[in-house]
Amino acid sequence: MLDALKKLFGSSAPSGRSSDVAAQRLKFVLLNDRANVSPEIMERIKNDIIHVIARYMDIDTQAMEIRLENDANSVALVANIPVSSMKGHGVKLKKR
Amino acid sequence: MSEVIVITSGKGGVGKTTTTANLGVGLAMQGKKVALVDTDTGLRNLDLLLGLERRIVYTLVDVVQKRVGYGQALVRHKKYENLLLLPTSQVADKTAIEPEQMLELTQVMRNEFDYILVDCPAGIEQGFQTAIIGADRAIVVTMPEVAAVRDADKIIGRLQAENKDSHLVVNRIRPQMVKDGTMLDMTSINDILSIPCIGQVPDDEKVVDSANRGIPVVEWDDSVAGQAYRNIVRRICGEDVPFQTFETDGWFTRLRKKLFSHH
């Protein structure tokens, strides 16, 4: 009897606001889609990072790794940069 | 001043060609001199939506391959003589037109028209590159569905890489579903995608009726979609027009739907 009533007035689809579900799923999928950066761009990011860090320390550019990592709700830029030596005792700031 | 606007979407079937036809007729109703260029070679339909399918002699392919001047291929609208269609070929494919040829054509046509609207094919292949190359700005058409929004984002990324100023049209909104929380609304789509909205068009049976007749719905005073297109036209022309709020079903319609729509 209850099933018959459910059939008449309800539906087999889950209830609740599916628009919120859609928005949430889209935000995640687009984050991943957009994170598919071309190898050329990754190479440029890598070179820029080398450029900045080289001002402060000597790094092993051959062994350096940089990549994007995805998990359930975020995308991270992960870099592994072996340091061979530091440049002096800290960096001298230019006088004004 | 002349402006070239490409109408694009990524996903097929969201209403690019319907939008192009309506904005073209709407701009012509405002007295602008308008050319509509169909670049959906092999799958042309803009002629059909404008009621001009029986008047085509030459096509865009004939023009870019220099067999005729573009003036010979233009088809004049029956009611608005300041609206002209440059149809494409129904037999050739997308590779028949090179992006550089399209760029050259739009540059020449700028001298004669206030607005040149380019109807882009679905997808992100050569047809897309050809359609967008000569455009100053883009209108990205999407629908309140996850697949259409995702594909729109892909297209927006491509347009941004080409430095095209882009605006969004959310098509086929069903106000009652939005109210019930079962459909994305313009604000949340706007929040997900990174470009401003220039229009929201409600789902309207009259759009199908108007396509049957070859008369875009923008001409129909009693159509809610037509009103939405007229608003977009005014925004394209630089007017600040507030967004409409749509009517939802009354209690009687809702009760009837509830009783008669069980699965």
mmCIF file of C-alpha atoms in Angstrom:
data_model
loop_
_atom_site.group_PDB
_atom_site.id
_atom_site.type_symbol
_atom_site.label_atom_id
_atom_site.label_comp_id
_atom_site.label_asym_id
_atom_site.label_seq_id
_atom_site.Cartn_x
_atom_site.Cartn_y
_atom_site.Cartn_z
ATOM 1 C CA MET A 1 0.000 0.000 0.000
ATOM 2 C CA LEU A 2 2.746 2.425 0.996
ATOM 3 C CA ASP A 3 4.706 1.441 -2.106
ATOM 4 C CA ALA A 4 1.682 2.109 -4.285
ATOM 5 C CA LEU A 5 1.301 5.568 -2.746
ATOM 6 C CA LYS A 6 5.006 6.245 -3.187
ATOM 7 C CA LYS A 7 4.699 5.232 -6.818
ATOM 8 C CA LEU A 8 1.817 7.632 -7.318
ATOM 9 C CA PHE A 9 3.305 10.665 -5.593
ATOM 10 C CA GLY A 10 7.040 10.159 -5.610
ATOM 11 C CA SER A 11 9.694 9.148 -8.063
ATOM 12 C CA SER A 12 12.695 6.838 -8.048
ATOM 13 C CA ALA A 13 15.078 9.808 -8.327
ATOM 14 C CA PRO A 14 16.879 10.932 -5.143
ATOM 15 C CA SER A 15 15.353 14.008 -3.530
ATOM 16 C CA GLY A 16 17.160 17.225 -2.535
ATOM 17 C CA ARG A 17 18.628 20.179 -4.386
ATOM 18 C CA SER A 18 20.564 18.702 -7.300
ATOM 19 C CA SER A 19 21.551 22.199 -8.473
ATOM 20 C CA ASP A 20 23.908 22.431 -5.474
ATOM 21 C CA VAL A 21 25.346 19.023 -6.346
ATOM 22 C CA ALA A 22 25.876 20.175 -9.945
ATOM 23 C CA ALA A 23 27.658 23.356 -8.854
ATOM 24 C CA GLN A 24 29.943 21.454 -6.501
ATOM 25 C CA ARG A 25 30.816 18.762 -9.063
ATOM 26 C CA LEU A 26 31.451 21.352 -11.764
ATOM 27 C CA LYS A 27 33.797 23.368 -9.555
ATOM 28 C CA PHE A 28 35.913 20.296 -8.980
ATOM 29 C CA VAL A 29 35.924 19.002 -12.551
ATOM 30 C CA LEU A 30 36.831 22.437 -13.928
ATOM 31 C CA LEU A 31 39.686 22.761 -11.440
ATOM 32 C CA ASN A 32 41.060 19.528 -12.863
ATOM 33 C CA ASP A 33 40.366 20.461 -16.484
ATOM 34 C CA ARG A 34 42.098 23.813 -16.067
ATOM 35 C CA ALA A 35 45.072 22.186 -14.323
ATOM 36 C CA ASN A 36 45.956 20.300 -17.493
ATOM 37 C CA VAL A 37 48.773 22.712 -18.203
ATOM 38 C CA SER A 38 50.743 22.154 -21.386
ATOM 39 C CA PRO A 39 54.339 20.836 -21.079
ATOM 40 C CA GLU A 40 55.541 24.119 -22.589
ATOM 41 C CA ILE A 41 53.928 26.139 -19.778
ATOM 42 C CA MET A 42 55.333 23.705 -17.150
ATOM 43 C CA GLU A 43 58.800 24.237 -18.607
ATOM 44 C CA ARG A 44 58.339 28.006 -18.362
ATOM 45 C CA ILE A 45 57.166 27.748 -14.744
ATOM 46 C CA LYS A 46 60.198 25.554 -13.982
ATOM 47 C CA ASN A 47 62.615 28.040 -15.524
ATOM 48 C CA ASP A 48 61.050 30.938 -13.650
ATOM 49 C CA ILE A 49 61.331 29.045 -10.338
ATOM 50 C CA ILE A 50 65.009 28.246 -11.042
ATOM 51 C CA HIS A 51 65.591 31.910 -11.796
ATOM 52 C CA VAL A 52 64.139 33.055 -8.470
ATOM 53 C CA ILE A 53 65.724 30.383 -6.254
ATOM 54 C CA ALA A 54 69.153 30.709 -7.894
ATOM 55 C CA ARG A 55 69.392 34.190 -6.389
ATOM 56 C CA TYR A 56 69.517 32.629 -2.910
ATOM 57 C CA MET A 57 70.957 29.116 -3.315
ATOM 58 C CA ASP A 58 72.646 26.790 -5.769
ATOM 59 C CA ILE A 59 70.236 24.133 -6.966
ATOM 60 C CA ASP A 60 70.623 20.963 -8.994
ATOM 61 C CA THR A 61 68.528 21.909 -12.020
ATOM 62 C CA GLN A 62 68.967 18.466 -13.625
ATOM 63 C CA ALA A 63 67.489 16.591 -10.676
ATOM 64 C CA MET A 64 64.726 19.138 -10.109
ATOM 65 C CA GLU A 65 61.126 17.942 -10.503
ATOM 66 C CA ILE A 66 57.933 19.912 -10.847
ATOM 67 C CA ARG A 67 54.407 18.614 -11.425
ATOM 68 C CA LEU A 68 50.717 19.135 -10.669
ATOM 69 C CA GLU A 69 49.069 16.757 -8.244
ATOM 70 C CA ASN A 70 45.322 16.275 -7.831
ATOM 71 C CA ASP A 71 43.502 14.877 -4.859
ATOM 72 C CA ALA A 72 39.804 14.725 -3.986
ATOM 73 C CA ASN A 73 39.212 18.484 -3.776
ATOM 74 C CA SER A 74 42.355 20.333 -4.648
ATOM 75 C CA VAL A 75 45.133 20.718 -7.146
ATOM 76 C CA ALA A 76 48.697 21.410 -5.953
ATOM 77 C CA LEU A 77 51.879 22.397 -7.719
ATOM 78 C CA VAL A 78 54.537 20.117 -6.227
ATOM 79 C CA ALA A 79 58.216 20.899 -6.678
ATOM 80 C CA ASN A 80 61.224 18.869 -5.555
ATOM 81 C CA ILE A 81 64.334 21.042 -5.802
ATOM 82 C CA PRO A 82 67.653 19.596 -4.504
ATOM 83 C CA VAL A 83 69.876 22.308 -3.003
ATOM 84 C CA SER A 84 73.648 21.857 -3.550
ATOM 85 C CA SER A 85 74.819 24.844 -1.509
ATOM 86 C CA MET A 86 73.708 28.089 0.052
ATOM 87 C CA LYS A 87 75.007 31.394 -1.214
ATOM 88 C CA GLY A 88 76.923 33.008 1.667
ATOM 89 C CA HIS A 89 75.308 33.784 5.033
ATOM 90 C CA GLY A 90 71.987 35.016 3.891
ATOM 91 C CA VAL A 91 71.482 37.477 1.124
ATOM 92 C CA LYS A 92 72.646 41.056 1.418
ATOM 93 C CA LEU A 93 69.947 43.575 0.721
ATOM 94 C CA LYS A 94 70.825 46.498 -1.438
ATOM 95 C CA LYS A 95 71.095 49.825 0.372
ATOM 96 C CA ARG A 96 68.523 52.375 -0.565
ATOM 97 C CA MET B 1 32.461 51.582 -35.918
ATOM 98 C CA SER B 2 32.200 47.961 -36.877
ATOM 99 C CA GLU B 3 32.263 44.930 -34.631
ATOM 100 C CA VAL B 4 32.803 41.232 -35.352
ATOM 101 C CA ILE B 5 31.197 38.921 -32.765
ATOM 102 C CA VAL B 6 31.568 35.143 -32.796
ATOM 103 C CA ILE B 7 28.775 33.028 -31.278
ATOM 104 C CA THR B 8 30.288 29.838 -29.868
ATOM 105 C CA SER B 9 29.632 27.127 -27.259
ATOM 106 C CA GLY B 10 31.851 24.071 -27.384
ATOM 107 C CA LYS B 11 29.001 21.641 -26.940
ATOM 108 C CA GLY B 12 26.520 21.170 -29.759
ATOM 109 C CA GLY B 13 22.783 21.625 -29.432
ATOM 110 C CA VAL B 14 22.790 24.410 -26.849
ATOM 111 C CA GLY B 15 21.426 27.062 -29.209
ATOM 112 C CA LYS B 16 24.317 28.783 -30.997
ATOM 113 C CA THR B 17 22.525 29.081 -34.308
ATOM 114 C CA THR B 18 19.231 30.106 -32.669
ATOM 115 C CA THR B 19 21.122 32.784 -30.726
ATOM 116 C CA THR B 20 22.901 34.010 -33.877
ATOM 117 C CA ALA B 21 19.625 34.249 -35.818
ATOM 118 C CA ASN B 22 17.829 36.079 -33.008
ATOM 119 C CA LEU B 23 20.629 38.533 -32.259
ATOM 120 C CA GLY B 24 21.040 39.203 -35.988
ATOM 121 C CA VAL B 25 17.358 39.968 -36.524
ATOM 122 C CA GLY B 26 17.259 41.913 -33.229
ATOM 123 C CA LEU B 27 20.186 44.127 -34.262
ATOM 124 C CA ALA B 28 18.573 44.650 -37.675
ATOM 125 C CA MET B 29 15.323 45.678 -35.901
ATOM 126 C CA GLN B 30 17.428 48.364 -34.155
ATOM 127 C CA GLY B 31 18.383 49.682 -37.588
ATOM 128 C CA LYS B 32 21.940 48.314 -37.608
ATOM 129 C CA LYS B 33 23.502 46.997 -40.770
ATOM 130 C CA VAL B 34 24.167 43.340 -39.990
ATOM 131 C CA ALA B 35 25.881 40.412 -41.698
ATOM 132 C CA LEU B 36 25.461 36.867 -40.384
ATOM 133 C CA VAL B 37 28.233 34.480 -41.403
ATOM 134 C CA ASP B 38 27.593 30.756 -41.057
ATOM 135 C CA THR B 39 30.881 28.870 -40.564
ATOM 136 C CA ASP B 40 29.272 25.528 -39.714
ATOM 137 C CA THR B 41 30.327 24.151 -43.092
ATOM 138 C CA GLY B 42 28.666 20.832 -43.929
ATOM 139 C CA LEU B 43 25.995 21.335 -41.247
ATOM 140 C CA ARG B 44 24.540 24.723 -42.092
ATOM 141 C CA ASN B 45 21.265 25.740 -40.467
ATOM 142 C CA LEU B 46 21.308 29.496 -40.049
ATOM 143 C CA ASP B 47 19.606 29.828 -43.465
ATOM 144 C CA LEU B 48 16.781 27.582 -42.277
ATOM 145 C CA LEU B 49 16.173 29.505 -39.035
ATOM 146 C CA LEU B 50 15.998 32.767 -41.014
ATOM 147 C CA GLY B 51 13.672 31.358 -43.690
ATOM 148 C CA LEU B 52 16.292 31.935 -46.405
ATOM 149 C CA GLU B 53 17.144 28.347 -47.373
ATOM 150 C CA ARG B 54 15.681 28.617 -50.867
ATOM 151 C CA ARG B 55 17.586 31.745 -51.835
ATOM 152 C CA ILE B 56 21.158 30.485 -51.569
ATOM 153 C CA VAL B 57 23.225 30.589 -54.744
ATOM 154 C CA TYR B 58 26.856 30.967 -53.670
ATOM 155 C CA THR B 59 28.496 30.166 -50.333
ATOM 156 C CA LEU B 60 31.335 31.172 -48.020
ATOM 157 C CA VAL B 61 33.489 28.473 -49.635
ATOM 158 C CA ASP B 62 32.997 30.067 -53.086
ATOM 159 C CA VAL B 63 33.951 33.429 -51.568
ATOM 160 C CA VAL B 64 37.173 32.387 -49.793
ATOM 161 C CA GLN B 65 38.231 30.383 -52.841
ATOM 162 C CA LYS B 66 37.764 33.593 -54.877
ATOM 163 C CA ARG B 67 35.168 32.206 -57.275
ATOM 164 C CA VAL B 68 32.816 35.100 -56.428
ATOM 165 C CA GLY B 69 32.973 38.299 -54.388
ATOM 166 C CA TYR B 70 31.277 38.142 -50.981
ATOM 167 C CA GLY B 71 28.583 40.548 -52.195
ATOM 168 C CA GLN B 72 27.366 37.947 -54.681
ATOM 169 C CA ALA B 73 27.021 35.290 -51.989
ATOM 170 C CA LEU B 74 25.094 37.485 -49.514
ATOM 171 C CA VAL B 75 21.383 36.678 -49.190
ATOM 172 C CA ARG B 76 19.142 39.566 -48.157
ATOM 173 C CA HIS B 77 16.535 38.988 -45.440
ATOM 174 C CA LYS B 78 12.943 39.162 -46.687
ATOM 175 C CA LYS B 79 11.691 41.619 -44.051
ATOM 176 C CA TYR B 80 14.816 43.482 -42.913
ATOM 177 C CA GLU B 81 16.818 44.656 -45.889
ATOM 178 C CA ASN B 82 19.717 45.750 -43.610
ATOM 179 C CA LEU B 83 20.237 42.086 -42.605
ATOM 180 C CA LEU B 84 22.300 39.843 -44.867
ATOM 181 C CA LEU B 85 23.302 36.200 -44.578
ATOM 182 C CA LEU B 86 26.547 34.747 -45.861
ATOM 183 C CA PRO B 87 25.690 31.045 -45.944
ATOM 184 C CA THR B 88 28.255 28.273 -45.977
ATOM 185 C CA SER B 89 28.477 25.161 -48.094
ATOM 186 C CA GLN B 90 26.430 22.106 -47.186
ATOM 187 C CA VAL B 91 28.745 19.769 -49.153
ATOM 188 C CA ALA B 92 32.263 20.928 -48.252
ATOM 189 C CA ASP B 93 33.842 20.261 -44.831
ATOM 190 C CA LYS B 94 35.486 22.463 -42.192
ATOM 191 C CA THR B 95 38.931 22.221 -43.864
ATOM 192 C CA ALA B 96 37.602 24.103 -46.928
ATOM 193 C CA ILE B 97 38.158 27.433 -45.145
ATOM 194 C CA GLU B 98 41.522 28.423 -43.669
ATOM 195 C CA PRO B 99 41.572 30.758 -40.650
ATOM 196 C CA GLU B 100 43.641 33.327 -42.594
ATOM 197 C CA GLN B 101 41.016 33.447 -45.360
ATOM 198 C CA MET B 102 38.305 34.087 -42.773
ATOM 199 C CA LEU B 103 40.374 36.847 -41.152
ATOM 200 C CA GLU B 104 40.841 38.566 -44.501
ATOM 201 C CA LEU B 105 37.113 38.319 -45.303
ATOM 202 C CA THR B 106 35.959 39.797 -41.983
ATOM 203 C CA GLN B 107 38.448 42.660 -42.358
ATOM 204 C CA VAL B 108 36.968 43.550 -45.764
ATOM 205 C CA MET B 109 33.345 43.171 -44.607
ATOM 206 C CA ARG B 110 33.926 45.565 -41.683
ATOM 207 C CA ASN B 111 33.782 48.447 -44.152
ATOM 208 C CA GLU B 112 30.179 47.709 -44.993
ATOM 209 C CA PHE B 113 28.540 46.481 -41.764
ATOM 210 C CA ASP B 114 27.930 47.699 -38.196
ATOM 211 C CA TYR B 115 27.854 44.133 -36.871
ATOM 212 C CA ILE B 116 29.180 40.888 -38.306
ATOM 213 C CA LEU B 117 27.976 37.863 -36.324
ATOM 214 C CA VAL B 118 29.843 34.618 -36.942
ATOM 215 C CA ASP B 119 28.015 31.365 -36.163
ATOM 216 C CA CYS B 120 30.697 28.929 -34.970
ATOM 217 C CA PRO B 121 30.517 25.130 -35.302
ATOM 218 C CA ALA B 122 30.542 22.912 -32.199
ATOM 219 C CA GLY B 123 33.903 21.535 -31.096
ATOM 220 C CA ILE B 124 37.400 22.964 -30.671
ATOM 221 C CA GLU B 125 38.983 21.895 -33.950
ATOM 222 C CA GLN B 126 39.836 23.877 -37.081
ATOM 223 C CA GLY B 127 36.262 25.094 -37.570
ATOM 224 C CA PHE B 128 36.485 26.848 -34.198
ATOM 225 C CA GLN B 129 39.827 28.483 -35.009
ATOM 226 C CA THR B 130 38.435 29.666 -38.351
ATOM 227 C CA ALA B 131 35.312 31.132 -36.753
ATOM 228 C CA ILE B 132 37.046 33.067 -33.970
ATOM 229 C CA ILE B 133 40.087 34.447 -35.756
ATOM 230 C CA GLY B 134 38.520 37.658 -37.048
ATOM 231 C CA ALA B 135 36.327 38.352 -34.000
ATOM 232 C CA ASP B 136 36.679 41.296 -31.607
ATOM 233 C CA ARG B 137 34.611 39.537 -29.006
ATOM 234 C CA ALA B 138 32.768 36.299 -28.343
ATOM 235 C CA ILE B 139 29.397 35.270 -27.004
ATOM 236 C CA VAL B 140 29.577 31.853 -25.361
ATOM 237 C CA VAL B 141 26.213 30.078 -25.300
ATOM 238 C CA THR B 142 25.642 27.476 -22.620
ATOM 239 C CA MET B 143 22.753 25.670 -20.936
ATOM 240 C CA PRO B 144 22.127 24.990 -17.231
ATOM 241 C CA GLU B 145 23.463 21.432 -17.577
ATOM 242 C CA VAL B 146 26.778 20.096 -16.296
ATOM 243 C CA ALA B 147 28.092 18.939 -19.701
ATOM 244 C CA ALA B 148 27.290 22.251 -21.396
ATOM 245 C CA VAL B 149 28.915 24.282 -18.593
ATOM 246 C CA ARG B 150 32.068 22.164 -18.650
ATOM 247 C CA ASP B 151 32.435 22.518 -22.424
ATOM 248 C CA ALA B 152 31.805 26.256 -22.171
ATOM 249 C CA ASP B 153 34.727 26.501 -19.729
ATOM 250 C CA LYS B 154 37.021 24.799 -22.233
ATOM 251 C CA ILE B 155 35.970 27.272 -24.925
ATOM 252 C CA ILE B 156 36.417 30.232 -22.562
ATOM 253 C CA GLY B 157 39.984 29.061 -21.879
ATOM 254 C CA ARG B 158 40.711 29.012 -25.617
ATOM 255 C CA LEU B 159 39.146 32.440 -26.115
ATOM 256 C CA GLN B 160 41.163 33.929 -23.243
ATOM 257 C CA ALA B 161 44.347 32.474 -24.743
ATOM 258 C CA GLU B 162 43.472 34.385 -27.941
ATOM 259 C CA ASN B 163 42.690 37.555 -25.941
ATOM 260 C CA LYS B 164 39.039 37.677 -27.011
ATOM 261 C CA ASP B 165 36.656 39.573 -24.766
ATOM 262 C CA SER B 166 33.881 37.050 -23.957
ATOM 263 C CA HIS B 167 30.361 37.161 -22.565
ATOM 264 C CA LEU B 168 28.040 34.368 -21.531
ATOM 265 C CA VAL B 169 24.462 33.601 -22.586
ATOM 266 C CA VAL B 170 22.664 31.002 -20.464
ATOM 267 C CA ASN B 171 20.035 29.470 -22.698
ATOM 268 C CA ARG B 172 16.924 27.367 -22.024
ATOM 269 C CA ILE B 173 16.525 28.145 -18.340
ATOM 270 C CA ARG B 174 13.465 26.537 -16.736
ATOM 271 C CA PRO B 175 12.451 28.942 -13.945
ATOM 272 C CA GLN B 176 10.349 26.406 -12.037
ATOM 273 C CA MET B 177 13.242 23.916 -11.928
ATOM 274 C CA VAL B 178 15.584 26.677 -10.743
ATOM 275 C CA LYS B 179 13.078 27.552 -8.017
ATOM 276 C CA ASP B 180 12.795 23.880 -7.016
ATOM 277 C CA GLY B 181 16.588 23.630 -6.819
ATOM 278 C CA THR B 182 16.840 21.057 -9.593
ATOM 279 C CA MET B 183 18.525 23.326 -12.155
ATOM 280 C CA LEU B 184 21.577 25.612 -12.007
ATOM 281 C CA ASP B 185 20.686 29.297 -12.182
ATOM 282 C CA MET B 186 22.540 32.093 -13.969
ATOM 283 C CA THR B 187 24.264 33.310 -10.811
ATOM 284 C CA SER B 188 25.785 29.942 -9.947
ATOM 285 C CA ILE B 189 26.888 29.340 -13.559
ATOM 286 C CA ASN B 190 28.410 32.814 -13.532
ATOM 287 C CA ASP B 191 30.200 31.912 -10.322
ATOM 288 C CA ILE B 192 31.621 28.691 -11.841
ATOM 289 C CA LEU B 193 32.672 30.191 -15.186
ATOM 290 C CA SER B 194 34.961 33.199 -15.207
ATOM 291 C CA ILE B 195 33.214 35.544 -17.669
ATOM 292 C CA PRO B 196 30.346 38.032 -17.232
ATOM 293 C CA CYS B 197 26.787 37.207 -18.346
ATOM 294 C CA ILE B 198 25.168 39.190 -21.153
ATOM 295 C CA GLY B 199 21.874 37.313 -21.098
ATOM 296 C CA GLN B 200 19.658 34.558 -19.756
ATOM 297 C CA VAL B 201 17.044 33.043 -22.028
ATOM 298 C CA PRO B 202 14.153 31.023 -20.600
ATOM 299 C CA ASP B 203 13.062 27.791 -22.235
ATOM 300 C CA ASP B 204 10.170 28.699 -24.525
ATOM 301 C CA GLU B 205 8.049 26.479 -26.772
ATOM 302 C CA LYS B 206 7.750 29.412 -29.160
ATOM 303 C CA VAL B 207 11.424 28.936 -30.130
ATOM 304 C CA VAL B 208 10.511 25.629 -31.796
ATOM 305 C CA ASP B 209 7.395 27.140 -33.347
ATOM 306 C CA SER B 210 9.424 30.053 -34.714
ATOM 307 C CA ALA B 211 12.108 27.752 -36.144
ATOM 308 C CA ASN B 212 9.365 25.809 -37.941
ATOM 309 C CA ARG B 213 8.350 29.047 -39.639
ATOM 310 C CA GLY B 214 11.814 30.509 -40.215
ATOM 311 C CA ILE B 215 10.936 33.612 -38.171
ATOM 312 C CA PRO B 216 13.256 34.169 -35.158
ATOM 313 C CA VAL B 217 11.364 34.587 -31.894
ATOM 314 C CA VAL B 218 12.965 37.993 -31.219
ATOM 315 C CA GLU B 219 10.261 39.439 -33.495
ATOM 316 C CA TRP B 220 7.459 38.023 -31.338
ATOM 317 C CA ASP B 221 6.172 40.407 -28.676
ATOM 318 C CA ASP B 222 4.458 37.663 -26.659
ATOM 319 C CA SER B 223 7.527 35.403 -26.334
ATOM 320 C CA VAL B 224 9.574 35.377 -23.107
ATOM 321 C CA ALA B 225 12.632 34.113 -25.028
ATOM 322 C CA GLY B 226 12.052 36.868 -27.584
ATOM 323 C CA GLN B 227 12.102 39.460 -24.784
ATOM 324 C CA ALA B 228 15.357 37.977 -23.463
ATOM 325 C CA TYR B 229 16.949 38.233 -26.924
ATOM 326 C CA ARG B 230 15.767 41.840 -27.303
ATOM 327 C CA ASN B 231 17.473 42.614 -23.987
ATOM 328 C CA ILE B 232 20.735 40.995 -25.139
ATOM 329 C CA VAL B 233 20.607 43.071 -28.333
ATOM 330 C CA ARG B 234 20.317 46.272 -26.277
ATOM 331 C CA ARG B 235 23.235 45.176 -24.094
ATOM 332 C CA ILE B 236 25.355 44.478 -27.195
ATOM 333 C CA CYS B 237 24.581 48.031 -28.329
ATOM 334 C CA GLY B 238 25.930 49.288 -24.991
ATOM 335 C CA GLU B 239 22.715 49.845 -23.023
ATOM 336 C CA ASP B 240 22.532 48.866 -19.361
ATOM 337 C CA VAL B 241 19.484 46.590 -19.195
ATOM 338 C CA PRO B 242 18.617 44.829 -15.903
ATOM 339 C CA PHE B 243 18.183 41.056 -15.947
ATOM 340 C CA GLN B 244 14.593 39.746 -15.973
ATOM 341 C CA THR B 245 13.072 37.627 -13.285
ATOM 342 C CA PHE B 246 11.046 34.821 -14.784
ATOM 343 C CA GLU B 247 7.549 33.747 -13.800
ATOM 344 C CA THR B 248 7.249 30.332 -12.237
ATOM 345 C CA ASP B 249 4.218 28.028 -12.281
ATOM 346 C CA GLY B 250 1.177 28.830 -10.149
ATOM 347 C CA TRP B 251 -0.110 26.376 -7.511
ATOM 348 C CA PHE B 252 -2.567 24.759 -9.927
ATOM 349 C CA THR B 253 0.057 23.951 -12.573
ATOM 350 C CA ARG B 254 2.381 22.606 -9.890
ATOM 351 C CA LEU B 255 -0.336 20.333 -8.498
ATOM 352 C CA ARG B 256 -1.205 19.089 -11.981
ATOM 353 C CA LYS B 257 2.442 18.351 -12.770
ATOM 354 C CA LYS B 258 2.856 16.525 -9.473
ATOM 355 C CA LEU B 259 -0.203 14.352 -10.105
ATOM 356 C CA PHE B 260 0.468 13.565 -13.738
ATOM 357 C CA SER B 261 4.226 13.359 -14.003
ATOM 358 C CA HIS B 262 4.939 10.307 -11.815
ATOM 359 C CA HIS B 263 7.499 7.958 -13.350
#
